[in-house]
Short mmCIF file of C-alpha atoms and ligand atoms in Angstrom, two decimals:
data_model
loop_
_atom_site.label_atom_id
_atom_site.label_comp_id
_atom_site.label_asym_id
_atom_site.label_seq_id
_atom_site.Cartn_x
_atom_site.Cartn_y
_atom_site.Cartn_z
CA MET A 1 -36.70 34.54 -55.25
CA GLU A 2 -33.94 36.40 -57.04
CA ARG A 3 -32.37 39.57 -55.62
CA VAL A 4 -33.04 42.70 -57.65
CA LEU A 5 -30.81 45.78 -57.79
CA VAL A 6 -32.91 48.90 -58.37
CA THR A 7 -30.96 51.97 -59.53
CA GLY A 8 -32.80 55.21 -58.82
CA GLY A 9 -34.90 53.28 -56.30
CA THR A 10 -35.55 56.25 -54.00
CA GLY A 11 -37.14 58.10 -56.90
CA PHE A 12 -40.80 58.34 -57.77
CA ILE A 13 -41.25 55.33 -60.06
CA GLY A 14 -38.47 53.30 -58.43
CA SER A 15 -40.01 53.47 -54.95
CA HIS A 16 -43.43 52.41 -56.23
CA THR A 17 -41.86 49.55 -58.16
CA ILE A 18 -40.08 48.37 -55.01
CA VAL A 19 -43.46 48.13 -53.24
CA GLU A 20 -44.70 45.84 -56.02
CA LEU A 21 -41.45 43.83 -55.99
CA HIS A 22 -41.83 43.32 -52.22
CA ASN A 23 -45.46 42.32 -52.70
CA LYS A 24 -44.24 39.59 -55.05
CA GLY A 25 -41.52 38.40 -52.64
CA TYR A 26 -38.41 39.80 -54.34
CA GLU A 27 -35.41 40.90 -52.27
CA VAL A 28 -34.40 44.42 -53.27
CA ASP A 29 -31.31 46.62 -52.92
CA VAL A 30 -31.21 50.24 -54.04
CA VAL A 31 -28.47 52.37 -55.59
CA ASP A 32 -29.21 56.09 -55.67
CA ASN A 33 -27.10 59.23 -55.29
CA LEU A 34 -30.18 61.08 -53.94
CA CYS A 35 -29.73 63.93 -56.45
CA ASN A 36 -33.51 64.02 -56.95
CA SER A 37 -34.90 62.05 -54.02
CA LYS A 38 -34.66 61.43 -50.31
CA ALA A 39 -33.57 58.31 -48.44
CA GLU A 40 -36.64 58.56 -46.15
CA ILE A 41 -38.91 57.33 -48.94
CA LEU A 42 -37.65 53.84 -48.10
CA ASP A 43 -39.18 54.22 -44.61
CA GLY A 44 -42.46 54.76 -46.45
CA VAL A 45 -41.85 51.60 -48.48
CA GLU A 46 -41.27 49.75 -45.21
CA LYS A 47 -44.53 51.11 -43.74
CA ILE A 48 -46.41 49.75 -46.75
CA THR A 49 -44.68 46.39 -47.23
CA GLY A 50 -43.02 45.65 -43.88
CA LYS A 51 -39.62 45.45 -45.60
CA LYS A 52 -36.92 48.07 -46.07
CA PRO A 53 -34.48 47.66 -48.94
CA GLU A 54 -30.83 48.41 -48.32
CA LEU A 55 -29.76 51.74 -49.81
CA PHE A 56 -26.31 52.22 -51.30
CA LYS A 57 -25.83 55.98 -51.63
CA VAL A 58 -23.73 55.74 -54.75
CA ASP A 59 -23.56 57.61 -58.03
CA ILE A 60 -23.76 55.06 -60.83
CA ARG A 61 -20.99 56.99 -62.60
CA ASP A 62 -18.67 55.99 -59.75
CA LYS A 63 -17.41 52.71 -61.21
CA GLU A 64 -15.41 51.67 -58.18
CA ALA A 65 -18.30 52.11 -55.75
CA LEU A 66 -20.73 50.37 -58.10
CA GLU A 67 -18.28 47.53 -58.61
CA LYS A 68 -18.11 47.03 -54.84
CA ILE A 69 -21.90 46.53 -54.64
CA PHE A 70 -21.84 43.94 -57.42
CA SER A 71 -18.95 42.09 -55.81
CA GLU A 72 -20.75 41.83 -52.45
CA ARG A 73 -24.19 40.69 -53.61
CA ARG A 74 -25.43 38.37 -56.31
CA TYR A 75 -28.20 39.93 -58.42
CA GLY A 76 -30.53 38.13 -60.81
CA LEU A 77 -31.95 41.32 -62.30
CA VAL A 78 -31.22 45.04 -62.48
CA ILE A 79 -34.05 47.55 -62.87
CA HIS A 80 -32.46 50.76 -64.07
CA PHE A 81 -34.35 53.95 -63.19
CA ALA A 82 -31.40 56.19 -62.27
CA GLY A 83 -31.16 59.20 -64.52
CA LEU A 84 -31.89 62.89 -64.91
CA LYS A 85 -35.30 63.45 -66.44
CA ALA A 86 -36.33 67.09 -66.79
CA VAL A 87 -36.83 68.03 -70.45
CA PRO A 88 -36.34 71.84 -70.15
CA GLU A 89 -33.29 71.41 -67.89
CA SER A 90 -31.75 69.04 -70.43
CA ILE A 91 -31.96 71.78 -73.07
CA GLU A 92 -30.08 74.13 -70.72
CA LYS A 93 -27.52 71.56 -69.51
CA PRO A 94 -27.05 68.99 -72.30
CA LEU A 95 -23.61 67.78 -71.22
CA GLU A 96 -24.84 67.06 -67.70
CA TYR A 97 -27.63 64.91 -69.14
CA TYR A 98 -25.46 62.99 -71.60
CA GLU A 99 -22.80 62.44 -68.95
CA ASN A 100 -25.12 61.33 -66.19
CA ASN A 101 -27.51 59.16 -68.16
CA ILE A 102 -25.18 57.59 -70.72
CA SER A 103 -21.93 57.26 -68.75
CA GLY A 104 -23.91 55.97 -65.77
CA THR A 105 -25.63 53.32 -67.88
CA ILE A 106 -22.35 52.20 -69.49
CA ASN A 107 -20.78 51.80 -66.04
CA LEU A 108 -23.76 49.78 -64.91
CA LEU A 109 -23.65 47.52 -67.97
CA GLU A 110 -19.91 46.97 -67.49
CA CYS A 111 -20.43 45.97 -63.86
CA MET A 112 -23.24 43.63 -64.86
CA LYS A 113 -21.03 41.99 -67.50
CA GLU A 114 -18.08 41.64 -65.14
CA HIS A 115 -20.28 40.03 -62.49
CA GLY A 116 -22.34 37.75 -64.74
CA VAL A 117 -25.65 39.61 -64.33
CA HIS A 118 -27.54 39.18 -67.58
CA LYS A 119 -30.96 40.74 -67.07
CA ILE A 120 -31.91 44.42 -67.11
CA ILE A 121 -35.14 46.38 -67.33
CA PHE A 122 -34.61 49.95 -68.52
CA SER A 123 -36.79 53.04 -67.99
CA SER A 124 -37.17 54.55 -71.41
CA SER A 125 -39.64 57.14 -72.50
CA ALA A 126 -42.20 58.00 -75.12
CA THR A 127 -39.88 60.85 -76.10
CA VAL A 128 -37.76 58.37 -78.14
CA TYR A 129 -40.52 58.44 -80.76
CA GLY A 130 -39.57 62.05 -81.51
CA THR A 131 -41.88 63.77 -83.95
CA GLN A 132 -44.33 61.39 -85.63
CA GLU A 133 -47.19 61.93 -88.06
CA LYS A 134 -49.50 59.96 -85.80
CA SER A 135 -50.25 60.68 -82.15
CA LYS A 136 -50.88 57.05 -81.19
CA LEU A 137 -47.45 55.52 -80.84
CA ASP A 138 -46.56 51.85 -81.20
CA GLU A 139 -43.28 49.99 -80.90
CA THR A 140 -42.92 49.36 -84.65
CA MET A 141 -42.49 53.09 -85.32
CA VAL A 142 -39.09 54.53 -86.16
CA THR A 143 -37.39 56.12 -83.15
CA GLY A 144 -34.66 58.73 -82.79
CA GLN A 145 -35.91 61.11 -85.46
CA GLY A 146 -36.99 64.61 -84.52
CA ILE A 147 -36.34 64.17 -80.80
CA THR A 148 -36.66 67.71 -79.50
CA ASN A 149 -34.40 67.62 -76.44
CA PRO A 150 -31.17 66.11 -75.07
CA TYR A 151 -33.06 64.13 -72.39
CA GLY A 152 -34.93 62.24 -75.12
CA GLU A 153 -31.68 61.73 -77.02
CA THR A 154 -30.13 60.06 -73.96
CA LYS A 155 -33.05 57.62 -73.76
CA TYR A 156 -32.76 56.86 -77.49
CA MET A 157 -28.98 56.38 -77.27
CA ILE A 158 -29.28 54.08 -74.26
CA GLU A 159 -31.87 51.98 -76.09
CA GLU A 160 -29.40 51.62 -78.99
CA ILE A 161 -26.59 50.69 -76.59
CA LEU A 162 -28.78 48.03 -74.96
CA LYS A 163 -29.75 46.57 -78.36
CA ASP A 164 -26.06 46.38 -79.36
CA VAL A 165 -25.14 44.67 -76.08
CA ALA A 166 -27.99 42.19 -76.61
CA ASP A 167 -26.71 41.50 -80.15
CA SER A 168 -23.21 40.84 -78.81
CA ASP A 169 -24.19 38.49 -75.98
CA PRO A 170 -26.70 35.66 -76.42
CA GLU A 171 -27.18 35.42 -72.64
CA PHE A 172 -28.18 39.09 -72.25
CA SER A 173 -31.87 39.89 -71.74
CA CYS A 174 -33.04 43.46 -71.70
CA THR A 175 -36.53 44.85 -71.56
CA ILE A 176 -36.93 48.44 -72.58
CA LEU A 177 -40.08 50.03 -71.16
CA ARG A 178 -41.22 53.23 -72.82
CA TYR A 179 -43.22 55.08 -70.21
CA PHE A 180 -45.79 57.65 -71.05
CA ASN A 181 -46.64 60.17 -68.26
CA PRO A 182 -46.68 58.65 -64.77
CA ILE A 183 -48.90 60.34 -62.17
CA GLY A 184 -50.53 59.53 -58.84
CA ASN A 185 -49.01 57.54 -56.00
CA HIS A 186 -49.61 54.54 -53.75
CA GLU A 187 -53.22 54.54 -52.51
CA SER A 188 -52.02 54.76 -48.89
CA GLY A 189 -50.64 58.24 -49.62
CA ILE A 190 -47.48 57.22 -47.74
CA ILE A 191 -45.17 57.55 -50.73
CA GLY A 192 -45.53 59.82 -53.72
CA GLU A 193 -43.77 62.15 -56.07
CA ASP A 194 -41.51 64.36 -54.00
CA PRO A 195 -38.76 65.75 -56.24
CA ASN A 196 -35.96 67.90 -54.84
CA GLY A 197 -36.08 71.56 -55.95
CA ILE A 198 -38.57 73.24 -58.25
CA PRO A 199 -40.79 70.74 -60.10
CA LEU A 200 -41.06 70.87 -63.87
CA ASN A 201 -43.72 68.24 -64.66
CA LEU A 202 -47.43 68.95 -64.71
CA MET A 203 -48.67 66.94 -61.69
CA PRO A 204 -45.96 68.02 -59.23
CA ILE A 205 -46.67 71.62 -60.24
CA ILE A 206 -50.43 71.13 -59.76
CA MET A 207 -49.62 69.72 -56.30
CA LYS A 208 -47.56 72.80 -55.37
CA VAL A 209 -50.29 75.12 -56.64
CA ALA A 210 -52.86 73.22 -54.57
CA LYS A 211 -50.64 73.69 -51.51
CA GLY A 212 -50.25 77.41 -52.25
CA LYS A 213 -46.48 77.11 -52.78
CA ILE A 214 -46.76 78.20 -56.41
CA PRO A 215 -49.38 80.91 -57.07
CA GLN A 216 -50.80 79.42 -60.26
CA LEU A 217 -50.41 76.72 -62.87
CA GLN A 218 -49.13 78.02 -66.17
CA ILE A 219 -50.96 76.24 -68.96
CA CYS A 220 -48.09 76.04 -71.40
CA GLY A 221 -49.58 76.34 -74.85
CA THR A 222 -53.25 76.94 -75.54
CA ASP A 223 -52.92 77.04 -79.33
CA TYR A 224 -52.00 73.43 -80.05
CA PRO A 225 -54.05 71.66 -82.75
CA THR A 226 -56.00 69.74 -80.07
CA PRO A 227 -59.73 70.05 -79.18
CA ASP A 228 -59.14 72.50 -76.29
CA GLY A 229 -55.80 73.86 -77.55
CA THR A 230 -53.73 72.39 -74.70
CA GLY A 231 -51.18 69.56 -74.89
CA ILE A 232 -52.41 65.96 -74.75
CA ARG A 233 -50.51 63.18 -72.99
CA ASP A 234 -51.14 59.61 -71.86
CA TYR A 235 -51.15 59.85 -68.05
CA ILE A 236 -50.58 56.46 -66.40
CA HIS A 237 -51.10 55.76 -62.70
CA VAL A 238 -47.67 55.01 -61.23
CA VAL A 239 -48.96 51.86 -59.49
CA ASP A 240 -50.05 50.46 -62.87
CA LEU A 241 -46.64 51.44 -64.22
CA ALA A 242 -44.88 49.75 -61.30
CA LYS A 243 -46.87 46.58 -61.95
CA GLY A 244 -45.69 46.74 -65.55
CA HIS A 245 -42.16 46.15 -64.25
CA ILE A 246 -43.26 43.02 -62.43
CA ALA A 247 -44.89 41.76 -65.63
CA ALA A 248 -41.66 42.54 -67.50
CA ALA A 249 -39.54 40.78 -64.85
CA GLU A 250 -41.72 37.69 -65.19
CA HIS A 251 -41.40 37.63 -68.99
CA MET A 252 -37.67 38.31 -69.53
CA LYS A 253 -36.23 36.64 -72.62
CA PRO A 254 -32.83 36.77 -74.35
CA GLY A 255 -32.32 39.75 -76.65
CA ALA A 256 -33.89 43.20 -76.50
CA SER A 257 -37.65 43.49 -76.02
CA ILE A 258 -39.48 46.81 -76.15
CA TYR A 259 -42.87 47.75 -74.71
CA ASN A 260 -44.93 50.91 -74.36
CA LEU A 261 -46.41 51.33 -70.90
CA GLY A 262 -49.40 53.64 -71.17
CA THR A 263 -53.17 53.61 -70.98
CA GLY A 264 -53.91 54.14 -74.67
CA ARG A 265 -55.89 57.29 -73.88
CA GLY A 266 -54.91 60.95 -74.23
CA THR A 267 -55.89 63.67 -71.74
CA SER A 268 -55.37 67.42 -72.19
CA VAL A 269 -53.86 69.81 -69.63
CA ARG A 270 -57.27 71.44 -69.17
CA GLU A 271 -58.88 68.03 -68.59
CA MET A 272 -56.22 67.26 -65.97
CA VAL A 273 -56.99 70.53 -64.20
CA THR A 274 -60.72 69.74 -64.26
CA ALA A 275 -60.11 66.23 -62.85
CA PHE A 276 -58.00 67.64 -60.03
CA GLU A 277 -60.63 70.29 -59.25
CA LYS A 278 -63.35 67.61 -59.21
CA ALA A 279 -61.37 65.48 -56.76
CA SER A 280 -60.40 68.36 -54.48
CA GLY A 281 -63.64 70.32 -54.72
CA LYS A 282 -61.64 73.53 -55.16
CA ALA A 283 -60.69 75.70 -58.13
CA LEU A 284 -57.04 75.50 -59.15
CA PRO A 285 -55.55 78.88 -60.08
CA CYS A 286 -54.33 78.76 -63.70
CA VAL A 287 -52.93 81.18 -66.23
CA GLU A 288 -52.40 80.79 -69.96
CA ALA A 289 -48.73 80.81 -70.97
CA PRO A 290 -46.64 80.27 -74.13
CA ARG A 291 -45.69 76.78 -75.34
CA ARG A 292 -42.63 75.23 -73.67
CA PRO A 293 -39.63 74.76 -75.96
CA GLY A 294 -39.33 71.15 -77.11
CA ASP A 295 -42.97 70.20 -76.38
CA ILE A 296 -45.21 68.39 -78.86
CA ALA A 297 -49.00 68.69 -79.17
CA GLU A 298 -50.31 65.19 -78.63
CA VAL A 299 -48.96 61.72 -77.78
CA TYR A 300 -50.51 58.61 -76.36
CA ALA A 301 -49.56 54.96 -76.28
CA ASP A 302 -50.67 51.95 -78.19
CA PRO A 303 -50.17 49.59 -75.23
CA SER A 304 -51.46 46.44 -76.99
CA LYS A 305 -48.03 44.75 -77.28
CA ALA A 306 -47.57 44.81 -73.49
CA GLU A 307 -51.08 43.44 -73.04
CA ARG A 308 -50.44 40.65 -75.55
CA GLU A 309 -46.95 39.62 -74.49
CA LEU A 310 -46.66 40.67 -70.84
CA ASN A 311 -50.29 40.09 -69.92
CA TRP A 312 -50.34 43.59 -68.46
CA LYS A 313 -52.73 46.49 -68.84
CA THR A 314 -53.64 49.53 -66.80
CA GLU A 315 -56.45 49.26 -64.27
CA LEU A 316 -56.50 52.69 -62.62
CA THR A 317 -58.01 55.93 -63.94
CA ILE A 318 -57.08 59.62 -63.84
CA ASP A 319 -59.72 60.06 -61.14
CA ASP A 320 -57.99 57.32 -59.08
CA ALA A 321 -54.69 59.15 -59.55
CA MET A 322 -56.19 62.47 -58.43
CA ARG A 323 -57.77 60.85 -55.34
CA ASP A 324 -54.44 59.22 -54.42
CA THR A 325 -52.52 62.45 -55.05
CA LEU A 326 -54.82 64.31 -52.65
CA LYS A 327 -54.27 61.60 -50.03
CA PHE A 328 -50.50 62.05 -50.40
CA LEU A 329 -50.87 65.83 -50.27
CA SER A 330 -52.92 65.68 -47.06
CA SER A 331 -49.95 64.26 -45.16
CA HIS A 332 -46.96 65.71 -47.05
CA GLU A 333 -45.67 69.18 -47.74
CA ALA A 334 -45.33 68.66 -51.54
P1 NAD B 1 -36.82 60.42 -60.18
O1 NAD B 1 -35.96 61.60 -60.42
O2 NAD B 1 -37.83 60.50 -59.10
O3 NAD B 1 -35.93 59.12 -59.96
C1 NAD B 1 -34.67 58.97 -60.55
C2 NAD B 1 -33.70 58.65 -59.45
O4 NAD B 1 -32.40 58.46 -60.01
C3 NAD B 1 -33.59 59.75 -58.40
O5 NAD B 1 -33.83 59.19 -57.12
C4 NAD B 1 -32.17 60.27 -58.54
O6 NAD B 1 -31.64 60.68 -57.30
C5 NAD B 1 -31.47 59.07 -59.13
N1 NAD B 1 -30.27 59.35 -59.93
C6 NAD B 1 -30.13 60.22 -60.95
N2 NAD B 1 -28.89 60.18 -61.44
C7 NAD B 1 -28.21 59.27 -60.69
C8 NAD B 1 -26.88 58.78 -60.70
N3 NAD B 1 -25.97 59.24 -61.56
N4 NAD B 1 -26.54 57.83 -59.81
C9 NAD B 1 -27.44 57.35 -58.92
N5 NAD B 1 -28.71 57.78 -58.85
C10 NAD B 1 -29.09 58.72 -59.74
O7 NAD B 1 -37.52 60.09 -61.58
P2 NAD B 1 -38.67 59.07 -61.90
O8 NAD B 1 -39.83 59.87 -62.36
O9 NAD B 1 -38.83 58.08 -60.84
O10 NAD B 1 -38.06 58.39 -63.20
C11 NAD B 1 -37.35 57.18 -63.16
C12 NAD B 1 -36.84 56.85 -64.56
O11 NAD B 1 -37.93 56.81 -65.45
C13 NAD B 1 -35.87 57.90 -65.11
O12 NAD B 1 -34.87 57.23 -65.83
C14 NAD B 1 -36.74 58.70 -66.05
O13 NAD B 1 -36.00 59.28 -67.09
C15 NAD B 1 -37.69 57.64 -66.57
N6 NAD B 1 -38.94 58.21 -67.05
C16 NAD B 1 -39.67 59.02 -66.22
C17 NAD B 1 -40.83 59.60 -66.69
C18 NAD B 1 -41.62 60.54 -65.80
O14 NAD B 1 -42.40 61.33 -66.33
N7 NAD B 1 -41.50 60.48 -64.48
C19 NAD B 1 -41.28 59.35 -67.99
C20 NAD B 1 -40.52 58.51 -68.80
C21 NAD B 1 -39.34 57.95 -68.32
N1 UFG B 2 -47.50 71.58 -68.75
C1 UFG B 2 -48.12 72.78 -68.51
N2 UFG B 2 -47.64 73.55 -67.49
C2 UFG B 2 -46.58 73.18 -66.71
C3 UFG B 2 -45.97 71.93 -66.96
C4 UFG B 2 -46.47 71.15 -67.99
O1 UFG B 2 -49.05 73.17 -69.19
O2 UFG B 2 -46.22 73.95 -65.82
C5 UFG B 2 -48.02 70.74 -69.84
C6 UFG B 2 -47.00 70.47 -70.92
O3 UFG B 2 -46.98 71.48 -71.88
C7 UFG B 2 -47.50 69.14 -71.46
C8 UFG B 2 -48.14 68.46 -70.24
O4 UFG B 2 -48.36 69.49 -69.31
O5 UFG B 2 -48.51 69.33 -72.42
C9 UFG B 2 -47.24 67.42 -69.61
O6 UFG B 2 -45.98 68.00 -69.30
P1 UFG B 2 -44.91 67.23 -68.41
O7 UFG B 2 -43.73 68.13 -68.27
O8 UFG B 2 -45.54 66.75 -67.17
O9 UFG B 2 -44.60 65.97 -69.28
P2 UFG B 2 -43.96 65.81 -70.74
O10 UFG B 2 -44.96 65.09 -71.58
O11 UFG B 2 -43.42 67.07 -71.26
O12 UFG B 2 -42.72 64.88 -70.43
C10 UFG B 2 -42.89 63.75 -69.60
C11 UFG B 2 -41.59 63.47 -68.87
C12 UFG B 2 -40.56 62.96 -69.79
C13 UFG B 2 -41.09 61.84 -70.63
C14 UFG B 2 -42.38 62.18 -71.30
C15 UFG B 2 -42.96 60.98 -71.97
O13 UFG B 2 -41.13 64.64 -68.24
O14 UFG B 2 -39.52 62.47 -69.02
O15 UFG B 2 -43.30 62.65 -70.34
O16 UFG B 2 -44.07 61.31 -72.73
F1 UFG B 2 -40.19 61.53 -71.56
#
């Protein structure tokens, strides 16, 4: 089985993907600078799969250090998760986001080229669709127009870079996966979303509120043109998302291929709160708050291309995600 280099592998989606890679027999190494994660998550991976990947604590912008990893090991595939991902923070610190995400990816692609590694799977995002007339998004839609934040711009720009590299090199295979909103964690509750610092995404905030570390959830925007006025997203269980990477790895082909990974269903913030309350049996303190800058009302995936071509579709529900989140919370601080 080929050896896979996972950048950002101590992060939320990376660690869950490593579990699925191990389950399929892949050998895995990790590169992460730990700016938004902790090395100990790999102990959790080992508890689940019996294998611990080697961690190189390296910033992917550090070309020399990255080069050293590629010269010591032979990789068949790179799965590239490493990047900064907080939308509001990217509006405050655009240069940091462009520098980290784009320079890091260019370094990585240069190392891959220099060392004859031709296959990459890239973590993109639904944000590349920008502002669309329709809420159900499919891969044929124009991207890059009306993106409301620098984070989304970095994902769009990296997609364009990858397409250009694929055009220039007939051996190069890249699969761009556009994630919708990952939630939940491994059913064991051993690993889960554990970001450093103050969380900015809905589920990590709900988790902190449930633990009493944040007094209440701010429902950001209650006047959107949606049935209950709150924002609608396509929340995908992270284990389904992780399995999407295995499906992608098994269907790599020359050129650039693009897939949405989502459930195809939209859920509002209020519905998420209700689902969490149902699973926990307790009320979650909430307060109505203004819209967040850069947010859009409603998006969800058309995931039919991934089902058709990768033979992948989601299996887990929001209720599964809430159950698994509570299991993680029962043994972690959050
Ligand atoms: P995460 O923050 O948990 O994981 C990203 C990891 O990358 C972290 O461990 C961080 O320490 C590392 N990292 C960041 N910059 C680095 C650098 N320069 N060098 C080395 N390591 C670096 O985030 P996640 O939720 O697991 O997301 C993984 C990828 O998926 C990201 O690229 C993100 O943009 C993308 N994505 C995430 C979501 C989401 O909602 N979680 C949605 C769409 C796309
Ligand atoms: N929300 C709140 N209160 C909060 C945080 C979020 O009401 O305290 C709402 C938002 O307004 C939005 C929904 O919860 O309607 C989801 O917000 P997130 O921040 O969890 O997710 P986003 O959809 O804004 O963005 C996420 C990732 C991006 C990714 C995008 C893809 O953060 O990286 O999904 O759709 F690009």
